[in-house]
Amino acid sequence: MNIAVTGAGSGIGRSIAEILAKHGYSLILLGRNLDNLQSTKSLLKNSERHQCRTCDIRNSAEIKRSLENVSSLYGLIANAGIGGENQFGDQDRWHEVIDTNLTGTYQTIQACLPLIKKDRAPFKKIIIISSILARLGVPGYSAYCASKAGLLGLTRSLAAEYSGDGILINALCPGWVNTEMAHEGLQGFADALDISKDEAYKEAMKPVPLGKMSEPEEVAKLVAFLVSEEQISFTGQTLDINNGALMP
């Protein structure tokens, strides 16, 4: 069974690739940086079974090119995205963030759907990686919050549209996860408050009941369950994995 993983070169995407490879899937690792993808591939079980293909998900033509000669897909993990702040003005990153996180995910799914429909499994899987900030407002992060909230609407709409094709589509909203992106956010928090990064971490964990970040492997294991053949009932759902930081 073939599964495509976007943003597979680092962080959560890399951990997802490692876990799925252990479960015996053949992976198509997608991302912008070939060196990072190859580094991920070297870590995978039966590394020769997996492929690295570069693309920028903001460019639909690049996505299609990266999927050339792929006969079918059992699943897609739409994980690629960028973070950071944005402020209205000449240097606003609004379009960069929206075009990557929301439009890029939409374009990736649309490019993969014909291949997913070709797979013979009775139920196929698409997992969209959103964020706890899809549910919370954070000053200075309007583009990121809007893009991640948009992914939840996209999940529900596509899940309803493609249920007849046996394609189950769900979203995950991780809270703090121990990745480079999270640590960049903590450093920005520390700089803004003129405190140390360790102090920023303690402040960030105060509203988290379990008082910790998740590890990327925890998110990856939840993804592995959602894409498994045994999972045939979840679709159009958003699952929160945030150590209790949000209890809707």
Short mmCIF file of C-alpha atoms in Angstrom, two decimals, residues 57-58 78 80-82 94-110 128-130 143-155 158:
data_model
loop_
_atom_site.label_atom_id
_atom_site.label_comp_id
_atom_site.label_asym_id
_atom_site.label_seq_id
_atom_site.Cartn_x
_atom_site.Cartn_y
_atom_site.Cartn_z
CA ILE A 57 2.63 22.46 -2.54
CA ARG A 58 1.82 26.06 -3.48
CA ALA A 78 -1.23 16.23 4.35
CA ALA A 80 3.25 20.21 5.08
CA GLY A 81 2.89 23.71 6.44
CA ILE A 82 4.66 26.77 7.73
CA TRP A 94 -0.74 36.43 4.95
CA HIS A 95 -0.62 35.05 1.41
CA GLU A 96 2.52 33.01 2.05
CA VAL A 97 0.93 31.25 5.02
CA ILE A 98 -2.55 30.81 3.53
CA ASP A 99 -1.16 29.70 0.16
CA THR A 100 0.97 27.04 1.85
CA ASN A 101 -1.14 25.75 4.71
CA LEU A 102 -4.63 25.96 3.25
CA THR A 103 -4.46 26.28 -0.53
CA GLY A 104 -1.40 24.02 -0.72
CA THR A 105 -3.16 21.30 1.26
CA TYR A 106 -6.26 21.62 -0.93
CA GLN A 107 -4.17 21.34 -4.09
CA THR A 108 -2.28 18.33 -2.75
CA ILE A 109 -5.49 16.50 -1.91
CA GLN A 110 -6.99 17.25 -5.32
CA ILE A 128 -4.86 16.51 7.47
CA ILE A 129 -2.52 17.94 10.09
CA SER A 130 -4.05 21.13 11.47
CA ALA A 143 -2.79 33.97 8.95
CA TYR A 144 -1.71 30.81 10.76
CA CYS A 145 -4.90 30.58 12.84
CA ALA A 146 -7.08 31.23 9.79
CA SER A 147 -5.22 28.70 7.64
CA LYS A 148 -5.44 25.97 10.26
CA ALA A 149 -9.11 26.68 10.99
CA GLY A 150 -9.78 26.51 7.26
CA LEU A 151 -8.34 23.01 7.20
CA LEU A 152 -11.08 21.83 9.54
CA GLY A 153 -13.78 23.09 7.19
CA LEU A 154 -11.93 21.50 4.30
CA THR A 155 -11.83 18.19 6.19
CA LEU A 158 -14.26 16.66 1.54
#
